[in-house]
Amino acid sequence: NAGVTQTPKFRILKIGQSMTLQCTQDMNHNYMYWYRQDPGMGLKLIYYSVGAGITDKGEVPNGYNVSRSTTEDFPLRLELAAPSQTSVYFCASSLTQGSKNIQYFGAGTRLSVL
Amino acid sequence: AQTVTQSQPEMSVQEAETVTLSCTYDTSESDYYLFWYKQPPSRQMILVIRQEAYKQQNATENRFSVNFQKAAKSFSLKISDSQLGDAAMYFCAYRSYFTNAGKSTFGDGTTLTVKP
């Protein structure tokens, strides 16, 4: 069972570069999320999606974009990387928002912007 | 908006002893879920235990149990018979029952050290 898969695991970017963090899940979950985790802190929600074609902003969306063309994939795009975007990024998915809803997390992508 | 506060940035426990991690939250909602996640050095987020707010009985998962005090908006995690493998960062999280598309609000975490 693959679960939630994130690529790459590590990346170093120069200021102003762009990149896409990939996230895919094979559990047919309708909800997907992107979080960032700064050192010593909890997770902050960047964007989320309740289904293919539907996305919405979380707490800290500035500097990021997302798309959800399929149920499985939810890529996160950084257009003009800034040092403030140095963080660990987690993708997660869940089936419903009901009582058995559990968020399954990917292993994370560590991004450094220099 | 909901907030989650973990007032203990770091905790330590002797192997085989018991430790309690604190979490408080603020919400105006009556139906919600609370979670404890473990994040070991591998950074993988692992669900430890969850509690439905409408349930009075405290959740238990093997050596992990919670003390859920709804009126006080408190949700502490007790780890019994601590093991070296329990060393990790622990996050408390809140999720609305009906709204917010399953989004979670996380505390800033507590780093747990287990001493042999």
mmCIF file of C-alpha atoms in Angstrom:
data_model
loop_
_atom_site.group_PDB
_atom_site.id
_atom_site.type_symbol
_atom_site.label_atom_id
_atom_site.label_comp_id
_atom_site.label_asym_id
_atom_site.label_seq_id
_atom_site.Cartn_x
_atom_site.Cartn_y
_atom_site.Cartn_z
ATOM 1 C CA ASN A 1 0.000 0.000 0.000
ATOM 2 C CA ALA A 2 1.651 3.214 -1.189
ATOM 3 C CA GLY A 3 -0.667 5.640 0.604
ATOM 4 C CA VAL A 4 0.437 9.251 0.096
ATOM 5 C CA THR A 5 3.591 9.707 -1.929
ATOM 6 C CA GLN A 6 5.536 12.957 -2.118
ATOM 7 C CA THR A 7 8.391 13.797 -4.432
ATOM 8 C CA PRO A 8 11.073 14.977 -4.161
ATOM 9 C CA LYS A 9 12.226 14.282 -0.602
ATOM 10 C CA PHE A 10 14.761 17.096 -0.622
ATOM 11 C CA ARG A 11 15.315 20.136 -2.797
ATOM 12 C CA ILE A 12 17.463 23.224 -2.754
ATOM 13 C CA LEU A 13 16.274 26.214 -4.746
ATOM 14 C CA LYS A 14 17.786 29.573 -5.516
ATOM 15 C CA ILE A 15 15.769 32.691 -4.825
ATOM 16 C CA GLY A 16 13.381 33.347 -7.685
ATOM 17 C CA GLN A 17 13.353 29.812 -9.022
ATOM 18 C CA SER A 18 10.140 27.874 -9.358
ATOM 19 C CA MET A 19 9.295 24.272 -8.701
ATOM 20 C CA THR A 20 6.430 21.873 -8.213
ATOM 21 C CA LEU A 21 6.091 19.563 -5.252
ATOM 22 C CA GLN A 22 4.298 16.427 -6.293
ATOM 23 C CA CYS A 23 1.745 14.567 -4.204
ATOM 24 C CA THR A 24 -0.242 11.525 -5.188
ATOM 25 C CA GLN A 25 -2.465 9.174 -3.231
ATOM 26 C CA ASP A 26 -3.842 5.791 -4.211
ATOM 27 C CA MET A 27 -6.609 5.516 -1.621
ATOM 28 C CA ASN A 28 -9.293 7.265 -3.682
ATOM 29 C CA HIS A 29 -9.529 9.991 -1.065
ATOM 30 C CA ASN A 30 -11.517 13.034 -2.027
ATOM 31 C CA TYR A 31 -9.861 15.487 0.381
ATOM 32 C CA MET A 32 -6.244 16.493 0.033
ATOM 33 C CA TYR A 33 -4.137 19.045 1.886
ATOM 34 C CA TRP A 34 -0.802 20.796 1.779
ATOM 35 C CA TYR A 35 0.857 21.850 5.018
ATOM 36 C CA ARG A 36 4.169 23.482 5.800
ATOM 37 C CA GLN A 37 6.110 22.910 8.968
ATOM 38 C CA ASP A 38 8.680 25.457 10.026
ATOM 39 C CA PRO A 39 11.405 24.436 12.515
ATOM 40 C CA GLY A 40 10.022 23.748 15.977
ATOM 41 C CA MET A 41 6.502 24.558 14.900
ATOM 42 C CA GLY A 42 3.291 22.797 14.077
ATOM 43 C CA LEU A 43 1.767 22.379 10.661
ATOM 44 C CA LYS A 44 0.166 25.297 8.883
ATOM 45 C CA LEU A 45 -2.365 24.665 6.127
ATOM 46 C CA ILE A 46 -1.416 26.132 2.756
ATOM 47 C CA TYR A 47 -4.162 24.863 0.432
ATOM 48 C CA TYR A 48 -6.697 22.117 0.420
ATOM 49 C CA SER A 49 -9.010 20.403 -2.009
ATOM 50 C CA VAL A 50 -12.335 18.682 -1.488
ATOM 51 C CA GLY A 51 -12.312 16.978 -4.843
ATOM 52 C CA ALA A 52 -11.051 17.121 -8.412
ATOM 53 C CA GLY A 53 -11.352 20.635 -9.791
ATOM 54 C CA ILE A 54 -11.985 22.233 -6.388
ATOM 55 C CA THR A 55 -9.304 23.944 -4.330
ATOM 56 C CA ASP A 56 -9.309 26.551 -1.607
ATOM 57 C CA LYS A 57 -6.849 28.562 0.445
ATOM 58 C CA GLY A 58 -5.714 27.633 3.901
ATOM 59 C CA GLU A 59 -3.948 29.772 6.497
ATOM 60 C CA VAL A 60 -0.762 30.574 4.554
ATOM 61 C CA PRO A 61 -1.448 30.447 0.787
ATOM 62 C CA ASN A 62 0.682 33.384 -0.353
ATOM 63 C CA GLY A 63 3.449 32.396 -2.741
ATOM 64 C CA TYR A 64 1.865 29.061 -3.641
ATOM 65 C CA ASN A 65 -0.568 27.661 -6.162
ATOM 66 C CA VAL A 66 -2.277 24.311 -6.475
ATOM 67 C CA SER A 67 -4.351 22.387 -8.944
ATOM 68 C CA ARG A 68 -6.424 19.232 -8.685
ATOM 69 C CA SER A 69 -7.133 17.813 -12.099
ATOM 70 C CA THR A 70 -7.493 14.240 -10.839
ATOM 71 C CA THR A 71 -8.539 12.611 -7.583
ATOM 72 C CA GLU A 72 -5.067 11.151 -7.134
ATOM 73 C CA ASP A 73 -2.800 14.152 -7.673
ATOM 74 C CA PHE A 74 -2.486 17.460 -5.850
ATOM 75 C CA PRO A 75 0.694 19.297 -6.879
ATOM 76 C CA LEU A 76 1.908 22.404 -5.064
ATOM 77 C CA ARG A 77 3.588 25.087 -7.158
ATOM 78 C CA LEU A 78 6.096 27.676 -5.946
ATOM 79 C CA GLU A 79 6.481 30.326 -8.637
ATOM 80 C CA LEU A 80 9.146 32.663 -7.241
ATOM 81 C CA ALA A 81 10.910 30.928 -4.383
ATOM 82 C CA ALA A 82 11.794 33.079 -1.374
ATOM 83 C CA PRO A 83 13.889 32.243 1.709
ATOM 84 C CA SER A 84 10.708 32.434 3.797
ATOM 85 C CA GLN A 85 9.506 29.339 1.980
ATOM 86 C CA THR A 86 12.291 27.232 3.451
ATOM 87 C CA SER A 87 10.322 24.601 5.296
ATOM 88 C CA VAL A 88 9.204 21.002 5.324
ATOM 89 C CA TYR A 89 6.092 20.423 3.250
ATOM 90 C CA PHE A 90 3.585 17.709 3.972
ATOM 91 C CA CYS A 91 0.808 16.473 1.778
ATOM 92 C CA ALA A 92 -2.114 14.651 3.354
ATOM 93 C CA SER A 93 -5.365 13.076 2.248
ATOM 94 C CA SER A 94 -8.556 11.902 3.862
ATOM 95 C CA LEU A 95 -11.713 10.148 2.738
ATOM 96 C CA THR A 96 -14.442 12.253 4.317
ATOM 97 C CA GLN A 97 -14.832 14.833 7.004
ATOM 98 C CA GLY A 98 -16.899 12.485 9.120
ATOM 99 C CA SER A 99 -16.185 10.705 12.343
ATOM 100 C CA LYS A 100 -13.793 8.167 10.893
ATOM 101 C CA ASN A 101 -11.904 10.748 8.981
ATOM 102 C CA ILE A 102 -8.193 10.280 9.421
ATOM 103 C CA GLN A 103 -5.590 12.297 7.605
ATOM 104 C CA TYR A 104 -2.856 10.212 6.037
ATOM 105 C CA PHE A 105 0.391 12.044 5.590
ATOM 106 C CA GLY A 106 3.188 11.734 3.090
ATOM 107 C CA ALA A 107 6.799 11.563 4.246
ATOM 108 C CA GLY A 108 7.416 15.237 3.570
ATOM 109 C CA THR A 109 9.586 17.324 1.276
ATOM 110 C CA ARG A 110 12.397 19.350 2.828
ATOM 111 C CA LEU A 111 12.877 22.534 0.835
ATOM 112 C CA SER A 112 15.654 25.058 1.271
ATOM 113 C CA VAL A 113 15.646 28.371 -0.586
ATOM 114 C CA LEU A 114 19.043 30.041 -0.654
ATOM 115 C CA ALA B 1 -10.987 30.391 14.343
ATOM 116 C CA GLN B 2 -9.821 27.529 16.462
ATOM 117 C CA THR B 3 -6.471 27.574 18.216
ATOM 118 C CA VAL B 4 -4.464 24.765 19.750
ATOM 119 C CA THR B 5 -1.864 25.382 22.442
ATOM 120 C CA GLN B 6 0.809 23.008 23.650
ATOM 121 C CA SER B 7 2.472 24.716 26.575
ATOM 122 C CA GLN B 8 5.354 22.264 26.979
ATOM 123 C CA PRO B 9 7.957 22.673 24.220
ATOM 124 C CA GLU B 10 10.025 19.835 25.701
ATOM 125 C CA MET B 11 9.412 16.958 28.064
ATOM 126 C CA SER B 12 11.543 14.066 29.213
ATOM 127 C CA VAL B 13 10.694 10.765 30.817
ATOM 128 C CA GLN B 14 12.620 7.802 32.134
ATOM 129 C CA GLU B 15 12.142 4.575 30.260
ATOM 130 C CA ALA B 16 9.223 2.542 31.691
ATOM 131 C CA GLU B 17 7.806 5.596 33.467
ATOM 132 C CA THR B 18 4.654 7.557 32.647
ATOM 133 C CA VAL B 19 4.506 11.010 31.090
ATOM 134 C CA THR B 20 1.647 13.364 30.314
ATOM 135 C CA LEU B 21 1.681 15.888 27.482
ATOM 136 C CA SER B 22 -0.664 18.856 27.725
ATOM 137 C CA CYS B 23 -2.900 20.388 25.088
ATOM 138 C CA THR B 24 -5.558 23.065 25.328
ATOM 139 C CA TYR B 25 -7.716 24.415 22.569
ATOM 140 C CA ASP B 26 -10.150 27.185 21.950
ATOM 141 C CA THR B 27 -13.357 26.740 19.996
ATOM 142 C CA SER B 28 -16.964 27.829 19.961
ATOM 143 C CA GLU B 29 -18.070 24.601 18.325
ATOM 144 C CA SER B 30 -19.704 21.739 20.179
ATOM 145 C CA ASP B 31 -18.856 18.923 17.775
ATOM 146 C CA TYR B 32 -15.255 18.304 16.822
ATOM 147 C CA TYR B 33 -12.404 15.840 16.896
ATOM 148 C CA LEU B 34 -9.087 15.942 18.661
ATOM 149 C CA PHE B 35 -5.984 14.063 17.671
ATOM 150 C CA TRP B 36 -2.488 13.356 18.853
ATOM 151 C CA TYR B 37 0.129 12.800 16.179
ATOM 152 C CA LYS B 38 3.655 11.522 16.643
ATOM 153 C CA GLN B 39 6.470 12.771 14.442
ATOM 154 C CA PRO B 40 9.697 10.786 14.871
ATOM 155 C CA PRO B 41 12.999 11.952 13.376
ATOM 156 C CA SER B 42 11.910 10.432 10.076
ATOM 157 C CA ARG B 43 9.347 13.299 9.992
ATOM 158 C CA GLN B 44 6.509 10.963 9.103
ATOM 159 C CA MET B 45 3.298 12.065 10.821
ATOM 160 C CA ILE B 46 1.732 9.125 12.621
ATOM 161 C CA LEU B 47 -1.703 9.196 14.184
ATOM 162 C CA VAL B 48 -1.478 8.085 17.826
ATOM 163 C CA ILE B 49 -5.001 8.527 19.115
ATOM 164 C CA ARG B 50 -8.213 10.414 18.392
ATOM 165 C CA GLN B 51 -11.166 11.546 20.461
ATOM 166 C CA GLU B 52 -14.665 12.510 19.387
ATOM 167 C CA ALA B 53 -15.922 15.458 21.417
ATOM 168 C CA TYR B 54 -19.391 13.939 21.846
ATOM 169 C CA LYS B 55 -17.922 10.923 23.620
ATOM 170 C CA GLN B 56 -17.417 11.259 27.350
ATOM 171 C CA GLN B 57 -15.220 8.189 27.552
ATOM 172 C CA ASN B 58 -11.539 8.885 27.136
ATOM 173 C CA ALA B 59 -9.888 7.194 24.170
ATOM 174 C CA THR B 60 -7.249 4.551 24.787
ATOM 175 C CA GLU B 61 -4.799 2.872 22.424
ATOM 176 C CA ASN B 62 -2.538 0.397 24.170
ATOM 177 C CA ARG B 63 -0.056 2.445 26.226
ATOM 178 C CA PHE B 64 -1.554 5.742 25.051
ATOM 179 C CA SER B 65 -4.580 7.316 26.652
ATOM 180 C CA VAL B 66 -6.101 10.764 26.793
ATOM 181 C CA ASN B 67 -7.710 12.860 29.473
ATOM 182 C CA PHE B 68 -10.396 14.811 27.641
ATOM 183 C CA GLN B 69 -11.977 17.621 29.630
ATOM 184 C CA LYS B 70 -14.489 19.251 27.294
ATOM 185 C CA ALA B 71 -15.579 22.038 29.610
ATOM 186 C CA ALA B 72 -11.980 22.986 30.300
ATOM 187 C CA LYS B 73 -11.053 22.503 26.614
ATOM 188 C CA SER B 74 -8.171 20.312 27.623
ATOM 189 C CA PHE B 75 -6.866 17.200 25.865
ATOM 190 C CA SER B 76 -3.785 15.672 27.451
ATOM 191 C CA LEU B 77 -1.940 12.575 26.285
ATOM 192 C CA LYS B 78 -0.644 10.031 28.758
ATOM 193 C CA ILE B 79 2.059 7.602 27.711
ATOM 194 C CA SER B 80 2.494 4.688 30.083
ATOM 195 C CA ASP B 81 5.507 2.400 30.284
ATOM 196 C CA SER B 82 7.494 4.767 28.061
ATOM 197 C CA GLN B 83 9.768 3.165 25.501
ATOM 198 C CA LEU B 84 12.800 4.503 23.685
ATOM 199 C CA GLY B 85 10.787 4.373 20.487
ATOM 200 C CA ASP B 86 8.327 6.875 21.918
ATOM 201 C CA ALA B 87 10.912 9.630 21.583
ATOM 202 C CA ALA B 88 9.483 12.045 19.034
ATOM 203 C CA MET B 89 7.688 15.309 18.594
ATOM 204 C CA TYR B 90 4.016 15.092 19.507
ATOM 205 C CA PHE B 91 1.352 17.321 18.006
ATOM 206 C CA CYS B 92 -2.135 17.949 19.237
ATOM 207 C CA ALA B 93 -4.656 18.733 16.498
ATOM 208 C CA TYR B 94 -8.245 19.931 16.280
ATOM 209 C CA ARG B 95 -10.748 19.299 13.517
ATOM 210 C CA SER B 96 -14.312 20.511 13.157
ATOM 211 C CA TYR B 97 -16.949 17.857 12.738
ATOM 212 C CA PHE B 98 -19.180 19.484 10.155
ATOM 213 C CA THR B 99 -17.229 22.289 8.576
ATOM 214 C CA ASN B 100 -13.822 23.166 7.210
ATOM 215 C CA ALA B 101 -13.558 20.208 4.841
ATOM 216 C CA GLY B 102 -11.648 18.180 7.379
ATOM 217 C CA LYS B 103 -8.930 20.776 7.848
ATOM 218 C CA SER B 104 -6.912 20.402 11.028
ATOM 219 C CA THR B 105 -5.404 23.017 13.303
ATOM 220 C CA PHE B 106 -2.161 21.907 14.911
ATOM 221 C CA GLY B 107 -0.346 22.953 18.049
ATOM 222 C CA ASP B 108 3.342 23.793 17.922
ATOM 223 C CA GLY B 109 4.359 20.429 19.314
ATOM 224 C CA THR B 110 6.094 18.920 22.327
ATOM 225 C CA THR B 111 9.442 17.206 21.931
ATOM 226 C CA LEU B 112 9.572 14.094 24.089
ATOM 227 C CA THR B 113 12.898 12.624 25.146
ATOM 228 C CA VAL B 114 13.000 9.143 26.649
ATOM 229 C CA LYS B 115 15.995 8.429 28.877
ATOM 230 C CA PRO B 116 17.246 4.859 29.178
#
